[in-house]
Coordinates of C-alpha atoms in Angstrom, one line a residue:
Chain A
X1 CA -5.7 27.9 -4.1
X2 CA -9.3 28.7 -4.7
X3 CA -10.3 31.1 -7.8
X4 CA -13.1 32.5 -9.2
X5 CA -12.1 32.8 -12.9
X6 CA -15.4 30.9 -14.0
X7 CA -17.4 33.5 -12.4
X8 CA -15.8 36.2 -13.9
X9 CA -15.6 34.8 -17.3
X10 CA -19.5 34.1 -16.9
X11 CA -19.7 38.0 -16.2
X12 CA -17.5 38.4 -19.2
X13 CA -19.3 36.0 -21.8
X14 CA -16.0 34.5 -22.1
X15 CA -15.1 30.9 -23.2
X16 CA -12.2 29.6 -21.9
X17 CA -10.6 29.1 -25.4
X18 CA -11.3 33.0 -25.9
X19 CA -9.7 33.9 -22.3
X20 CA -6.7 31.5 -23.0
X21 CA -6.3 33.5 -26.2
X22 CA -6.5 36.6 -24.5
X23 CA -3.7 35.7 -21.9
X24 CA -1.9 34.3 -24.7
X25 CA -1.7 30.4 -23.1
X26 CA -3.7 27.3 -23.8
X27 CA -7.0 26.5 -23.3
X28 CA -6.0 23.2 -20.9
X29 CA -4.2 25.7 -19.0
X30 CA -7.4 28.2 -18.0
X31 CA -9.1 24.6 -17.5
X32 CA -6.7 23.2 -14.9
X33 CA -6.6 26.7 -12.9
X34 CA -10.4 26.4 -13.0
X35 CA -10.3 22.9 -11.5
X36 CA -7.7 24.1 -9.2
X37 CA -5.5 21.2 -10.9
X38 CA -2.7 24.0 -11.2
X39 CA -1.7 27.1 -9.3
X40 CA -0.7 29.9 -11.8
X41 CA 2.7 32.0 -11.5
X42 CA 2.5 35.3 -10.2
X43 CA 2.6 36.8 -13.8
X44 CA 0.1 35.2 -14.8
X45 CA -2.2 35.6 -12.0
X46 CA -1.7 39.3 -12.5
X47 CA -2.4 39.1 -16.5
X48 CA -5.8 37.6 -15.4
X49 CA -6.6 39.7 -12.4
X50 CA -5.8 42.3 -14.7
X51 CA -7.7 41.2 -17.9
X52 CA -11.1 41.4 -15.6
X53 CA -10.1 44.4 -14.0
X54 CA -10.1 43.3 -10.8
X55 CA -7.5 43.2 -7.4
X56 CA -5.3 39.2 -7.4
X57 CA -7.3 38.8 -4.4
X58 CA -10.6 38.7 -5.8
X59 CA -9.6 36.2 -8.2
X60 CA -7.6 34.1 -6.3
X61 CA -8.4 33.1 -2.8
X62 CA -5.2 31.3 -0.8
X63 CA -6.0 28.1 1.1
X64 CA -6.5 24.5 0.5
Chain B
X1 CA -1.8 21.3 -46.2
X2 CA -0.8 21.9 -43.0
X3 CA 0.2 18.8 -41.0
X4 CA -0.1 18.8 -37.3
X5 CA 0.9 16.3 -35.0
X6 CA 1.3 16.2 -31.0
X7 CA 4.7 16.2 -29.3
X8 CA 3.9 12.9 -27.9
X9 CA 3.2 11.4 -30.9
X10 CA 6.2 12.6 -32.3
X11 CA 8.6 11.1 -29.4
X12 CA 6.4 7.6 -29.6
X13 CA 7.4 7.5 -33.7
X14 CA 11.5 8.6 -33.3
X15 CA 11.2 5.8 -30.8
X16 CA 10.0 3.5 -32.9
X17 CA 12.2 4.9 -35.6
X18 CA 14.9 4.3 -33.4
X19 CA 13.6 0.8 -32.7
X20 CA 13.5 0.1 -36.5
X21 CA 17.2 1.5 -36.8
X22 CA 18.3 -0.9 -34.2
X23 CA 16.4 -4.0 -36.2
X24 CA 18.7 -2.6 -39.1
X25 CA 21.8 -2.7 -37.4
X26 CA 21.1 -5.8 -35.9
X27 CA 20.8 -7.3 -38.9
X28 CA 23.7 -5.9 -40.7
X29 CA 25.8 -7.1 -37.9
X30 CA 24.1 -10.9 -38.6
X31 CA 24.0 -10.8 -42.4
X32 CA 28.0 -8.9 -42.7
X33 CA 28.0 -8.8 -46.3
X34 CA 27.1 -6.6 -49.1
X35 CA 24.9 -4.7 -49.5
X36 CA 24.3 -4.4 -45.4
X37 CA 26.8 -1.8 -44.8
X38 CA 24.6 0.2 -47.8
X39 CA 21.0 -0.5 -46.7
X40 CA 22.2 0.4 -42.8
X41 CA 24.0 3.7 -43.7
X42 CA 20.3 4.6 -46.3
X43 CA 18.2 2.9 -42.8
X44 CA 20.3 5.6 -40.9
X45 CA 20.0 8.5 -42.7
X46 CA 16.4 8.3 -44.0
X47 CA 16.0 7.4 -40.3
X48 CA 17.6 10.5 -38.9
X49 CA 16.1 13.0 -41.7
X50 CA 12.5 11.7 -40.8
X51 CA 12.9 12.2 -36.5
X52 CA 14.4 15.4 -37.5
X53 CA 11.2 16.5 -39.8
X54 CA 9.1 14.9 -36.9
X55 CA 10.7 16.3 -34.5
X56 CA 10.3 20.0 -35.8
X57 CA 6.9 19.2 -36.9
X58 CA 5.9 18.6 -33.0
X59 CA 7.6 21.2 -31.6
X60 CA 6.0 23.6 -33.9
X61 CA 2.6 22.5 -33.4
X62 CA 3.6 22.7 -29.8
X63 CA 4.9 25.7 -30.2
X64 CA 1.2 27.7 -30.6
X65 CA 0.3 26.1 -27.0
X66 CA 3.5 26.5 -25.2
X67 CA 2.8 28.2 -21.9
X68 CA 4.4 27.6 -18.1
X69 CA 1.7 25.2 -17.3
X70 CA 3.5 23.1 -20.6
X71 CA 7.1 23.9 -19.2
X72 CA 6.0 22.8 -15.7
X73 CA 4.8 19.5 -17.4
X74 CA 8.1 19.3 -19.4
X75 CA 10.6 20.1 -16.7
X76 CA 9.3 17.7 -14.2
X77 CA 8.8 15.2 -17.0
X78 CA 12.6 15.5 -17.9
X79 CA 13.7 15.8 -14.0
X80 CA 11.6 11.9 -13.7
X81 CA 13.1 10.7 -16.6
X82 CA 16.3 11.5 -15.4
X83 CA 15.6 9.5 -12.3
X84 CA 14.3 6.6 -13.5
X85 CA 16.7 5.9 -16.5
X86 CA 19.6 6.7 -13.7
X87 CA 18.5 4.1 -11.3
X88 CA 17.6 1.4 -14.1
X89 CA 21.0 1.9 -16.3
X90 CA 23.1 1.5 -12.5
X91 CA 21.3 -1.3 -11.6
X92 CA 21.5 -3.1 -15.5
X93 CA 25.2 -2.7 -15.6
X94 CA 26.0 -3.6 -12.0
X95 CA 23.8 -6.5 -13.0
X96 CA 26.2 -7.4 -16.0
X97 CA 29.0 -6.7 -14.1
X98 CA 28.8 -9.5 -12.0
X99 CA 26.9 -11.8 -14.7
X100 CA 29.3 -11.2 -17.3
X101 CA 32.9 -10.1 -16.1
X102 CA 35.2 -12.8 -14.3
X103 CA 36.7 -11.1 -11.7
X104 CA 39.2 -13.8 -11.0
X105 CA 40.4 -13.0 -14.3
X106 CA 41.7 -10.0 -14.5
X107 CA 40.0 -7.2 -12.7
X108 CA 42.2 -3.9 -14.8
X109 CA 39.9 -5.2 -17.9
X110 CA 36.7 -5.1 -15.8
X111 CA 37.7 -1.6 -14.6
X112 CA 38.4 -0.2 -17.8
X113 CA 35.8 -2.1 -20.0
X114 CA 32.9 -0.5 -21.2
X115 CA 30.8 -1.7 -18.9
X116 CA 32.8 0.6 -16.6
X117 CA 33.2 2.7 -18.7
X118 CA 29.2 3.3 -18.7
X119 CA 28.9 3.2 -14.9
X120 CA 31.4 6.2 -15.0
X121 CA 29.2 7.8 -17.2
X122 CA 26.2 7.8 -15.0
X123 CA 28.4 9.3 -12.6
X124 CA 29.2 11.7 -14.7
X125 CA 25.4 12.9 -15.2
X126 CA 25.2 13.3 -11.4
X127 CA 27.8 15.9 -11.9
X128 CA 26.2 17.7 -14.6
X129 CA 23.2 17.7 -12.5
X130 CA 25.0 19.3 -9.9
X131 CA 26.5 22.0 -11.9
X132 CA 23.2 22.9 -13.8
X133 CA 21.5 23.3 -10.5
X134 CA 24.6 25.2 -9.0
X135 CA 24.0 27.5 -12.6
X136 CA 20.2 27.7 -12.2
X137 CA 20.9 28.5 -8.6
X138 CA 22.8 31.2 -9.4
X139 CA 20.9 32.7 -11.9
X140 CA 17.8 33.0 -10.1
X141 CA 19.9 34.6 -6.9
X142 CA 20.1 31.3 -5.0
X143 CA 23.9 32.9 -4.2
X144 CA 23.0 36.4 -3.6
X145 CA 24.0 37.8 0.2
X146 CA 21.3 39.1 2.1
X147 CA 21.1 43.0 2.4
X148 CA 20.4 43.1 6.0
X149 CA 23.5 40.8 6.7
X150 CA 26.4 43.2 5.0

């Protein structure tokens, strides 16, 4: 699953340490769902579609 | 101060604790005279009070980064562990089954020995296995009927 959760946290002036504290996990997590390394839960998809204010979808794109 | 120290650091020095205690008891068992029965009961307490201390210590530094991405690496962690110990406990006793126990002997000893005794145990986890995944199942509506079926 492709995301675009560095783009959106360039738009935001965001580290990754400062989003992970945001969504309240760690920073190795943001990292691996940035490398695509892991695929969030739907919770926590949500939490960050909805921390940028965006839809899932244009987050998270669903394909290999 | 605050000390801070990784989970994984924290199970490497119970296990070496634990390797320690062993060392202990091995040489109570070899010297079997005073004062070994003292120093192994200290050996064992100071032993279990430190993993304990350690133990807490790790899971409360762990605790400020605990996410699911952490309980994903935890649960398949566990779930491998499992696996491997599983297979490599079966094969060790089958292995000093048939290099210690003469069968010729008297197989009822052999049966109910503790070697046995061990192999029944590992059985026993399989169980357990199955009845934790037959709980989990259940409680994340593995068992529920499907509406369009009543």
């Amino acid at each position: 699953m492709k995301n675009r959760i560095k783009v959106f946290r360039a738009m935001h002036d965001l580290t990754q340490e400062g989003l992970a504290k945001e969504l309240g996990v760690t920073r190795q997590t943001i990292l691996a769902i940035e490398k695509g390394k892991y695929d969030p839960s739907l919770d926590l998809a949500f939490k960050i579609a909805r921390y940028f204010e965006v839809t899932i979808e244009e987050v998270f794109t669903y394909g290999e | 101060m605050k000390i801070r120290i990784s989970r994984n650091i924290s199970y490497i020095i119970v296990a070496f604790i634990a390797l320690i205690e062993i060392g202990v008891i091995w040489w109570a068992a070899d010297y079997n005279r005073p004062p070994a029965m003292e120093v192994t009961s200290l050996a064992l307490t100071i032993g279990i009070v430190t993993a304990y201390f350690l133990m807490d210590l790790g899971r409360k530094t762990e605790l400020g980064g605990r996410d699911e991405r952490v309980e994903l690496v935890n649960s398949k962690s566990a779930l491998r562990t499992l696996q491997i110990f599983w297979i490599m406990s079966f094969s060790i006793l089958l292995g000093s089954i048939v290099r210690f126990i003469d069968f010729s002997r008297d197989i009822r000893r052999a049966i109910f020995g503790p070697i046995f005794g061990q192999l029944i145990m590992l059985v026993g986890v399989i169980l357990l296995f199955v009845a934790f995944r037959i709980y989990y199942n259940n409680k994340y509506g593995g068992y529920d009927t499907d509406e369009e079926s009543d």
